[in-house]
């Protein structure tokens, strides 16, 4: 049985079919060069509907050059789909080699970015497939937190290897409309070199004044643990943020009132459960805003990718934790 999940398209009889959302997502972390990449292929609206959209996102944050890549919208007629893949002209993510290898790519030469990546799982998946209430509908997801990559990155006509990078993959699906009173906070933090990987998530309302049940998943020393609810305490240091980029540019010009959002400059996540205790401290270095229009009715979603570094200290199953690494924190409203 594959560690990866197939697509979950709506049935023709689904009364919420026009609110359909689904995506395959991957982050890669190049600790040596402090680069963080994001590859995403997503579907929005009735499966194959005339107004539905498929969105390609390919981004790399490089401390020396800022954000490379872009967001591109496509019609369903311009894309290829199979049971384990969403292939768009600009980005593609699929499961190959008997459902054992994640394959991802970015083809954005105009945006100075090309990526070829294959990654094999080093961890078991965790699945949160029980639909959670979300906006006017629901959301479900699964993740393979740790994969090891092989591949190449081309930026500014210069090639570099991705063979030493750590990869995170998740798969999300559900029914809601962009513009609903909903949002989420999610983060993945990896120390690389066989160090810990931590995944955090919580659903919220759109202004992040109401939070659902937080979940945290940690892989350390070859062991995996999941913590939920009262075991997790989150401290957020928010401030009006200077966005380093807003995309796509046309959408950004229509939403000038969203150019200075209130984002998390620092996030502290503490876990206490029995003899286990650890604290993760994340500091944002750069932020980019992605604006998505709802294709089925009036509404917009605002996705903020916060890149930075983290420290992790404490004890898990009698093993001392003292690590640092790269992280992405996502803030959606």
mmCIF file of C-alpha atoms in Angstrom:
data_model
loop_
_atom_site.group_PDB
_atom_site.id
_atom_site.type_symbol
_atom_site.label_atom_id
_atom_site.label_comp_id
_atom_site.label_asym_id
_atom_site.label_seq_id
_atom_site.Cartn_x
_atom_site.Cartn_y
_atom_site.Cartn_z
ATOM 1 C CA UNK A 1 0.000 0.000 0.000
ATOM 2 C CA UNK A 2 1.353 3.428 -0.981
ATOM 3 C CA UNK A 3 2.201 5.975 1.695
ATOM 4 C CA UNK A 4 0.657 8.565 -0.644
ATOM 5 C CA UNK A 5 -3.065 9.247 -1.051
ATOM 6 C CA UNK A 6 -4.925 9.405 -4.391
ATOM 7 C CA UNK A 7 -6.973 12.392 -5.462
ATOM 8 C CA UNK A 8 -10.439 12.767 -3.936
ATOM 9 C CA UNK A 9 -12.659 14.260 -6.696
ATOM 10 C CA UNK A 10 -16.299 14.972 -5.869
ATOM 11 C CA UNK A 11 -19.034 12.634 -7.014
ATOM 12 C CA UNK A 12 -21.436 13.993 -9.622
ATOM 13 C CA UNK A 13 -24.154 13.868 -6.970
ATOM 14 C CA UNK A 14 -22.117 15.855 -4.417
ATOM 15 C CA UNK A 15 -24.294 18.844 -3.374
ATOM 16 C CA UNK A 16 -21.132 20.780 -2.449
ATOM 17 C CA UNK A 17 -19.275 19.905 -5.650
ATOM 18 C CA UNK A 18 -18.933 23.530 -6.740
ATOM 19 C CA UNK A 19 -17.052 24.279 -3.479
ATOM 20 C CA UNK A 20 -14.445 21.585 -4.227
ATOM 21 C CA UNK A 21 -10.773 22.259 -3.388
ATOM 22 C CA UNK A 22 -7.795 19.908 -3.612
ATOM 23 C CA UNK A 23 -4.026 20.136 -3.884
ATOM 24 C CA UNK A 24 -0.730 18.315 -3.792
ATOM 25 C CA UNK A 25 1.976 20.308 -2.036
ATOM 26 C CA UNK A 26 5.719 19.996 -1.443
ATOM 27 C CA UNK A 27 8.307 22.074 0.405
ATOM 28 C CA UNK A 28 12.021 21.493 0.026
ATOM 29 C CA UNK A 29 14.638 22.729 2.467
ATOM 30 C CA UNK A 30 18.219 23.353 1.317
ATOM 31 C CA UNK A 31 19.983 23.829 4.648
ATOM 32 C CA UNK A 32 23.420 24.389 3.122
ATOM 33 C CA UNK A 33 22.264 27.420 1.103
ATOM 34 C CA UNK A 34 19.344 28.339 3.411
ATOM 35 C CA UNK A 35 16.891 28.094 0.507
ATOM 36 C CA UNK A 36 13.273 27.071 0.949
ATOM 37 C CA UNK A 37 11.132 25.928 -1.976
ATOM 38 C CA UNK A 38 7.380 25.546 -2.428
ATOM 39 C CA UNK A 39 5.691 23.594 -5.224
ATOM 40 C CA UNK A 40 1.897 23.354 -5.332
ATOM 41 C CA UNK A 41 -0.717 22.133 -7.816
ATOM 42 C CA UNK A 42 -4.302 22.901 -6.833
ATOM 43 C CA UNK A 43 -7.866 22.559 -8.130
ATOM 44 C CA UNK A 44 -10.658 25.028 -7.317
ATOM 45 C CA UNK A 45 -14.340 24.708 -8.195
ATOM 46 C CA UNK A 46 -16.566 22.064 -9.759
ATOM 47 C CA UNK A 47 -14.460 19.181 -11.124
ATOM 48 C CA UNK A 48 -13.927 20.037 -14.794
ATOM 49 C CA UNK A 49 -16.377 22.936 -14.677
ATOM 50 C CA UNK A 50 -16.182 25.753 -17.211
ATOM 51 C CA UNK A 51 -15.323 28.362 -14.563
ATOM 52 C CA UNK A 52 -13.148 26.135 -12.404
ATOM 53 C CA UNK A 53 -9.437 26.795 -12.086
ATOM 54 C CA UNK A 54 -6.212 24.908 -11.606
ATOM 55 C CA UNK A 55 -3.479 26.972 -9.949
ATOM 56 C CA UNK A 56 0.260 26.382 -10.288
ATOM 57 C CA UNK A 57 2.546 27.773 -7.584
ATOM 58 C CA UNK A 58 6.313 27.501 -7.774
ATOM 59 C CA UNK A 59 8.434 29.571 -5.387
ATOM 60 C CA UNK A 60 11.925 29.575 -3.931
ATOM 61 C CA UNK A 61 13.081 31.871 -1.144
ATOM 62 C CA UNK A 62 16.792 32.619 -1.420
ATOM 63 C CA UNK A 63 18.253 34.927 1.268
ATOM 64 C CA UNK A 64 20.535 36.525 -1.317
ATOM 65 C CA UNK A 65 17.973 37.046 -4.086
ATOM 66 C CA UNK A 66 14.601 37.055 -2.347
ATOM 67 C CA UNK A 67 11.612 35.248 -3.875
ATOM 68 C CA UNK A 68 11.776 33.602 -7.293
ATOM 69 C CA UNK A 69 8.845 32.040 -9.148
ATOM 70 C CA UNK A 70 5.173 32.914 -9.419
ATOM 71 C CA UNK A 71 1.529 31.839 -9.378
ATOM 72 C CA UNK A 72 -0.261 30.940 -12.632
ATOM 73 C CA UNK A 73 -3.944 30.178 -13.239
ATOM 74 C CA UNK A 74 -5.090 27.515 -15.716
ATOM 75 C CA UNK A 75 -8.361 26.139 -17.040
ATOM 76 C CA UNK A 76 -9.138 22.478 -16.489
ATOM 77 C CA UNK A 77 -8.849 21.998 -20.255
ATOM 78 C CA UNK A 78 -5.131 22.872 -20.068
ATOM 79 C CA UNK A 79 -4.126 20.342 -17.414
ATOM 80 C CA UNK A 80 -3.567 16.601 -17.019
ATOM 81 C CA UNK A 81 -4.897 14.559 -14.111
ATOM 82 C CA UNK A 82 -4.581 10.986 -12.980
ATOM 83 C CA UNK A 83 -5.295 9.081 -9.788
ATOM 84 C CA UNK A 84 -2.046 10.251 -8.171
ATOM 85 C CA UNK A 85 -1.135 13.430 -9.982
ATOM 86 C CA UNK A 86 -1.990 17.011 -10.925
ATOM 87 C CA UNK A 87 0.093 18.120 -13.894
ATOM 88 C CA UNK A 88 -0.143 21.780 -14.892
ATOM 89 C CA UNK A 89 1.909 23.559 -17.578
ATOM 90 C CA UNK A 90 3.972 25.408 -14.943
ATOM 91 C CA UNK A 91 4.079 22.939 -12.021
ATOM 92 C CA UNK A 92 3.412 19.239 -11.640
ATOM 93 C CA UNK A 93 3.250 16.873 -8.686
ATOM 94 C CA UNK A 94 2.591 13.175 -9.015
ATOM 95 C CA UNK A 95 3.422 9.832 -7.498
ATOM 96 C CA UNK A 96 5.610 7.612 -9.690
ATOM 97 C CA UNK A 97 7.454 4.281 -9.600
ATOM 98 C CA UNK A 98 4.646 2.081 -8.222
ATOM 99 C CA UNK A 99 3.410 4.855 -5.908
ATOM 100 C CA UNK A 100 6.687 4.995 -3.972
ATOM 101 C CA UNK A 101 8.334 8.209 -5.251
ATOM 102 C CA UNK A 102 7.085 11.795 -5.213
ATOM 103 C CA UNK A 103 7.885 13.613 -8.438
ATOM 104 C CA UNK A 104 7.624 17.423 -8.580
ATOM 105 C CA UNK A 105 8.622 20.052 -11.109
ATOM 106 C CA UNK A 106 8.504 23.764 -11.855
ATOM 107 C CA UNK A 107 8.767 25.177 -15.389
ATOM 108 C CA UNK A 108 8.764 28.976 -15.137
ATOM 109 C CA UNK A 109 11.657 30.196 -17.323
ATOM 110 C CA UNK A 110 10.203 33.692 -17.588
ATOM 111 C CA UNK A 111 10.226 33.818 -13.788
ATOM 112 C CA UNK A 112 13.830 32.498 -13.719
ATOM 113 C CA UNK A 113 12.913 29.219 -12.029
ATOM 114 C CA UNK A 114 13.082 25.576 -13.071
ATOM 115 C CA UNK A 115 12.993 22.623 -10.670
ATOM 116 C CA UNK A 116 13.200 18.861 -11.147
ATOM 117 C CA UNK A 117 12.728 16.836 -7.982
ATOM 118 C CA UNK A 118 12.191 13.226 -6.955
ATOM 119 C CA UNK A 119 11.816 12.292 -3.307
ATOM 120 C CA UNK A 120 11.512 9.003 -1.440
ATOM 121 C CA UNK A 121 9.699 8.790 1.925
ATOM 122 C CA UNK A 122 11.817 8.402 5.057
ATOM 123 C CA UNK A 123 8.806 8.536 7.392
ATOM 124 C CA UNK A 124 5.357 7.040 7.611
ATOM 125 C CA UNK A 125 2.404 9.254 6.698
ATOM 126 C CA UNK A 126 -0.044 10.737 9.128
ATOM 127 C CA UNK A 127 -3.619 11.141 8.008
ATOM 128 C CA UNK A 128 -6.209 13.582 9.338
ATOM 129 C CA UNK A 129 -8.886 12.423 6.935
ATOM 130 C CA UNK A 130 -11.863 12.922 9.236
ATOM 131 C CA UNK A 131 -13.388 16.059 7.721
ATOM 132 C CA UNK A 132 -13.124 19.064 10.017
ATOM 133 C CA UNK A 133 -15.708 21.870 9.793
ATOM 134 C CA UNK A 134 -14.225 24.671 7.715
ATOM 135 C CA UNK A 135 -16.035 27.777 6.466
ATOM 136 C CA UNK A 136 -19.216 26.753 4.683
ATOM 137 C CA UNK A 137 -17.988 23.164 4.366
ATOM 138 C CA UNK A 138 -15.097 21.003 5.524
ATOM 139 C CA UNK A 139 -11.395 20.183 5.058
ATOM 140 C CA UNK A 140 -9.299 17.003 5.339
ATOM 141 C CA UNK A 141 -5.629 16.292 4.759
ATOM 142 C CA UNK A 142 -2.719 13.906 5.016
ATOM 143 C CA UNK A 143 1.061 14.334 4.996
ATOM 144 C CA UNK A 144 4.342 12.518 4.489
ATOM 145 C CA UNK A 145 6.555 14.704 6.698
ATOM 146 C CA UNK A 146 10.062 13.553 5.718
ATOM 147 C CA UNK A 147 11.338 12.634 2.272
ATOM 148 C CA UNK A 148 14.853 12.641 0.835
ATOM 149 C CA UNK A 149 15.320 14.338 -2.516
ATOM 150 C CA UNK A 150 17.297 14.089 -5.693
ATOM 151 C CA UNK A 151 17.083 16.807 -8.291
ATOM 152 C CA UNK A 152 18.226 20.079 -9.778
ATOM 153 C CA UNK A 153 17.320 23.730 -9.301
ATOM 154 C CA UNK A 154 17.919 26.275 -12.066
ATOM 155 C CA UNK A 155 17.770 29.954 -11.106
ATOM 156 C CA UNK A 156 19.178 32.910 -13.028
ATOM 157 C CA UNK A 157 20.580 30.385 -15.559
ATOM 158 C CA UNK A 158 22.650 28.743 -12.842
ATOM 159 C CA UNK A 159 22.174 25.096 -11.863
ATOM 160 C CA UNK A 160 22.522 23.693 -8.363
ATOM 161 C CA UNK A 161 21.885 20.292 -6.821
ATOM 162 C CA UNK A 162 18.912 19.417 -4.645
ATOM 163 C CA UNK A 163 20.336 16.017 -3.701
ATOM 164 C CA UNK A 164 20.958 16.968 -0.070
ATOM 165 C CA UNK A 165 17.579 18.604 0.557
ATOM 166 C CA UNK A 166 14.817 17.505 2.905
ATOM 167 C CA UNK A 167 11.269 17.421 1.494
ATOM 168 C CA UNK A 168 7.837 17.696 3.120
ATOM 169 C CA UNK A 169 4.657 16.670 1.250
ATOM 170 C CA UNK A 170 0.983 17.035 2.026
ATOM 171 C CA UNK A 171 -2.345 16.468 0.296
ATOM 172 C CA UNK A 172 -5.408 18.585 1.146
ATOM 173 C CA UNK A 173 -9.000 18.392 -0.028
ATOM 174 C CA UNK A 174 -12.392 19.700 1.020
ATOM 175 C CA UNK A 175 -15.379 21.898 0.270
ATOM 176 C CA UNK A 176 -15.341 25.623 0.977
ATOM 177 C CA UNK A 177 -15.240 28.953 -0.830
ATOM 178 C CA UNK A 178 -12.395 31.438 -0.708
ATOM 179 C CA UNK A 179 -13.863 34.373 1.169
ATOM 180 C CA UNK A 180 -15.639 32.213 3.781
ATOM 181 C CA UNK A 181 -15.072 33.094 7.424
ATOM 182 C CA UNK A 182 -12.215 30.618 7.797
ATOM 183 C CA UNK A 183 -8.437 30.371 7.804
ATOM 184 C CA UNK A 184 -5.588 28.316 9.165
ATOM 185 C CA UNK A 185 -2.125 28.387 10.623
ATOM 186 C CA UNK A 186 0.256 25.649 9.574
ATOM 187 C CA UNK A 187 3.990 25.176 9.811
ATOM 188 C CA UNK A 188 6.696 22.660 8.969
ATOM 189 C CA UNK A 189 10.117 22.894 10.596
ATOM 190 C CA UNK A 190 13.038 20.633 9.757
ATOM 191 C CA UNK A 191 16.554 20.456 11.146
ATOM 192 C CA UNK A 192 17.934 18.385 8.267
ATOM 193 C CA UNK A 193 20.823 15.892 8.574
ATOM 194 C CA UNK A 194 18.483 13.320 10.167
ATOM 195 C CA UNK A 195 17.360 15.903 12.727
ATOM 196 C CA UNK A 196 13.763 16.373 13.897
ATOM 197 C CA UNK A 197 10.867 17.489 11.726
ATOM 198 C CA UNK A 198 7.838 19.155 13.330
ATOM 199 C CA UNK A 199 4.446 19.785 11.679
ATOM 200 C CA UNK A 200 1.904 22.109 13.327
ATOM 201 C CA UNK A 201 -1.651 22.957 12.256
ATOM 202 C CA UNK A 202 -4.796 24.642 13.537
ATOM 203 C CA UNK A 203 -7.928 25.908 11.781
ATOM 204 C CA UNK A 204 -9.204 29.413 12.574
ATOM 205 C CA UNK A 205 -11.759 31.977 11.549
ATOM 206 C CA UNK A 206 -10.711 34.552 8.954
ATOM 207 C CA UNK A 207 -9.240 37.118 11.370
ATOM 208 C CA UNK A 208 -7.598 34.453 13.573
ATOM 209 C CA UNK A 209 -9.467 35.455 16.705
ATOM 210 C CA UNK A 210 -10.978 31.963 17.120
ATOM 211 C CA UNK A 211 -8.901 28.775 17.020
ATOM 212 C CA UNK A 212 -9.837 25.142 16.619
ATOM 213 C CA UNK A 213 -8.013 22.189 18.139
ATOM 214 C CA UNK A 214 -4.237 22.423 17.486
ATOM 215 C CA UNK A 215 -2.328 19.405 16.211
ATOM 216 C CA UNK A 216 1.419 18.803 16.286
ATOM 217 C CA UNK A 217 3.339 15.914 14.776
ATOM 218 C CA UNK A 218 7.038 15.392 15.503
ATOM 219 C CA UNK A 219 9.552 12.925 14.101
ATOM 220 C CA UNK A 220 12.791 12.679 16.078
ATOM 221 C CA UNK A 221 15.318 9.896 16.459
ATOM 222 C CA UNK A 222 13.362 7.639 14.135
ATOM 223 C CA UNK A 223 10.224 7.879 16.270
ATOM 224 C CA UNK A 224 6.983 9.707 15.557
ATOM 225 C CA UNK A 225 4.595 11.256 18.066
ATOM 226 C CA UNK A 226 1.385 13.203 17.702
ATOM 227 C CA UNK A 227 0.049 15.734 20.227
ATOM 228 C CA UNK A 228 -3.413 17.329 20.224
ATOM 229 C CA UNK A 229 -5.296 20.030 22.073
ATOM 230 C CA UNK A 230 -4.349 21.006 25.628
ATOM 231 C CA UNK A 231 -0.883 19.472 25.342
ATOM 232 C CA UNK A 232 0.022 22.324 22.972
ATOM 233 C CA UNK A 233 0.470 26.004 23.893
ATOM 234 C CA UNK A 234 1.115 28.595 21.194
ATOM 235 C CA UNK A 235 2.416 32.130 21.724
ATOM 236 C CA UNK A 236 2.201 34.511 18.778
ATOM 237 C CA UNK A 237 4.052 37.800 18.411
ATOM 238 C CA UNK A 238 2.155 39.666 15.702
ATOM 239 C CA UNK A 239 2.972 42.909 13.976
ATOM 240 C CA UNK A 240 2.160 44.751 10.768
ATOM 241 C CA UNK A 241 4.453 43.010 8.305
ATOM 242 C CA UNK A 242 6.392 44.309 5.340
ATOM 243 C CA UNK A 243 5.682 41.865 2.552
ATOM 244 C CA UNK A 244 8.650 41.208 0.308
ATOM 245 C CA UNK A 245 6.362 40.239 -2.571
ATOM 246 C CA UNK A 246 2.652 39.954 -3.466
ATOM 247 C CA UNK A 247 1.479 37.680 -6.289
ATOM 248 C CA UNK A 248 -0.046 37.591 -8.785
ATOM 249 C CA UNK A 249 0.585 41.261 -9.473
ATOM 250 C CA UNK A 250 -2.836 41.969 -10.974
ATOM 251 C CA UNK A 251 -4.574 40.645 -7.858
ATOM 252 C CA UNK A 252 -2.211 42.606 -5.622
ATOM 253 C CA UNK A 253 -3.107 45.863 -7.382
ATOM 254 C CA UNK A 254 -6.803 45.157 -6.745
ATOM 255 C CA UNK A 255 -6.222 44.596 -3.017
ATOM 256 C CA UNK A 256 -4.014 47.442 -1.885
ATOM 257 C CA UNK A 257 -5.758 47.335 1.501
ATOM 258 C CA UNK A 258 -4.077 43.939 2.092
ATOM 259 C CA UNK A 259 -0.531 45.149 1.470
ATOM 260 C CA UNK A 260 0.370 45.419 5.175
ATOM 261 C CA UNK A 261 -1.199 42.433 6.975
ATOM 262 C CA UNK A 262 -0.822 41.599 10.636
ATOM 263 C CA UNK A 263 1.463 38.545 10.641
ATOM 264 C CA UNK A 264 3.472 36.471 13.090
ATOM 265 C CA UNK A 265 6.981 37.843 13.506
ATOM 266 C CA UNK A 266 7.668 35.105 16.055
ATOM 267 C CA UNK A 267 5.854 31.915 17.013
ATOM 268 C CA UNK A 268 6.563 29.802 20.108
ATOM 269 C CA UNK A 269 5.027 26.332 20.316
ATOM 270 C CA UNK A 270 5.346 24.441 23.599
ATOM 271 C CA UNK A 271 4.360 20.826 24.171
ATOM 272 C CA UNK A 272 3.886 19.212 27.608
ATOM 273 C CA UNK A 273 2.720 15.612 27.921
ATOM 274 C CA UNK A 274 3.814 13.335 30.751
ATOM 275 C CA UNK A 275 7.614 13.289 30.808
ATOM 276 C CA UNK A 276 7.798 14.925 27.363
ATOM 277 C CA UNK A 277 8.447 18.634 27.103
ATOM 278 C CA UNK A 278 9.853 20.733 24.303
ATOM 279 C CA UNK A 279 9.614 24.234 22.914
ATOM 280 C CA UNK A 280 9.954 25.376 19.311
ATOM 281 C CA UNK A 281 10.795 29.016 18.570
ATOM 282 C CA UNK A 282 10.301 30.256 14.992
ATOM 283 C CA UNK A 283 11.426 33.672 13.700
ATOM 284 C CA UNK A 284 10.222 35.035 10.369
ATOM 285 C CA UNK A 285 12.839 36.327 7.940
ATOM 286 C CA UNK A 286 10.705 37.015 4.863
ATOM 287 C CA UNK A 287 7.033 36.880 3.853
ATOM 288 C CA UNK A 288 5.185 36.606 0.551
ATOM 289 C CA UNK A 289 1.434 36.961 -0.087
ATOM 290 C CA UNK A 290 -0.495 34.765 -2.541
ATOM 291 C CA UNK A 291 -3.968 35.957 -3.545
ATOM 292 C CA UNK A 292 -6.522 33.426 -4.819
ATOM 293 C CA UNK A 293 -9.853 34.394 -6.367
ATOM 294 C CA UNK A 294 -12.825 32.104 -5.813
ATOM 295 C CA UNK A 295 -13.876 30.935 -9.307
ATOM 296 C CA UNK A 296 -17.460 29.991 -8.360
ATOM 297 C CA UNK A 297 -18.568 33.218 -6.683
ATOM 298 C CA UNK A 298 -17.214 36.508 -5.321
ATOM 299 C CA UNK A 299 -14.477 35.968 -2.765
ATOM 300 C CA UNK A 300 -10.726 35.873 -2.184
ATOM 301 C CA UNK A 301 -8.236 33.930 -0.118
ATOM 302 C CA UNK A 302 -4.990 35.430 1.164
ATOM 303 C CA UNK A 303 -2.164 32.970 1.799
ATOM 304 C CA UNK A 304 0.999 34.208 3.502
ATOM 305 C CA UNK A 305 4.174 32.122 3.403
ATOM 306 C CA UNK A 306 6.568 33.084 6.198
ATOM 307 C CA UNK A 307 10.094 31.710 5.847
ATOM 308 C CA UNK A 308 12.700 31.715 8.598
ATOM 309 C CA UNK A 309 14.644 29.687 11.135
ATOM 310 C CA UNK A 310 13.744 27.855 14.336
ATOM 311 C CA UNK A 311 15.232 26.324 17.450
ATOM 312 C CA UNK A 312 13.899 23.229 19.211
ATOM 313 C CA UNK A 313 14.836 22.375 22.797
ATOM 314 C CA UNK A 314 13.472 19.934 25.350
ATOM 315 C CA UNK A 315 13.037 16.205 25.845
ATOM 316 C CA UNK A 316 11.040 13.595 23.929
ATOM 317 C CA UNK A 317 10.880 9.998 25.176
ATOM 318 C CA UNK A 318 13.978 10.548 27.338
ATOM 319 C CA UNK A 319 15.950 11.924 24.363
ATOM 320 C CA UNK A 320 17.346 15.437 24.709
ATOM 321 C CA UNK A 321 16.407 17.849 21.914
ATOM 322 C CA UNK A 322 18.673 20.740 20.985
ATOM 323 C CA UNK A 323 18.363 21.575 17.281
ATOM 324 C CA UNK A 324 17.946 24.423 14.845
ATOM 325 C CA UNK A 325 16.918 24.548 11.203
ATOM 326 C CA UNK A 326 14.666 26.052 8.545
ATOM 327 C CA UNK A 327 10.910 26.497 8.721
ATOM 328 C CA UNK A 328 7.834 27.706 6.861
ATOM 329 C CA UNK A 329 4.812 29.099 8.684
ATOM 330 C CA UNK A 330 1.647 29.598 6.649
ATOM 331 C CA UNK A 331 -0.990 32.130 7.643
ATOM 332 C CA UNK A 332 -4.247 32.004 5.672
ATOM 333 C CA UNK A 333 -7.160 34.395 5.914
#
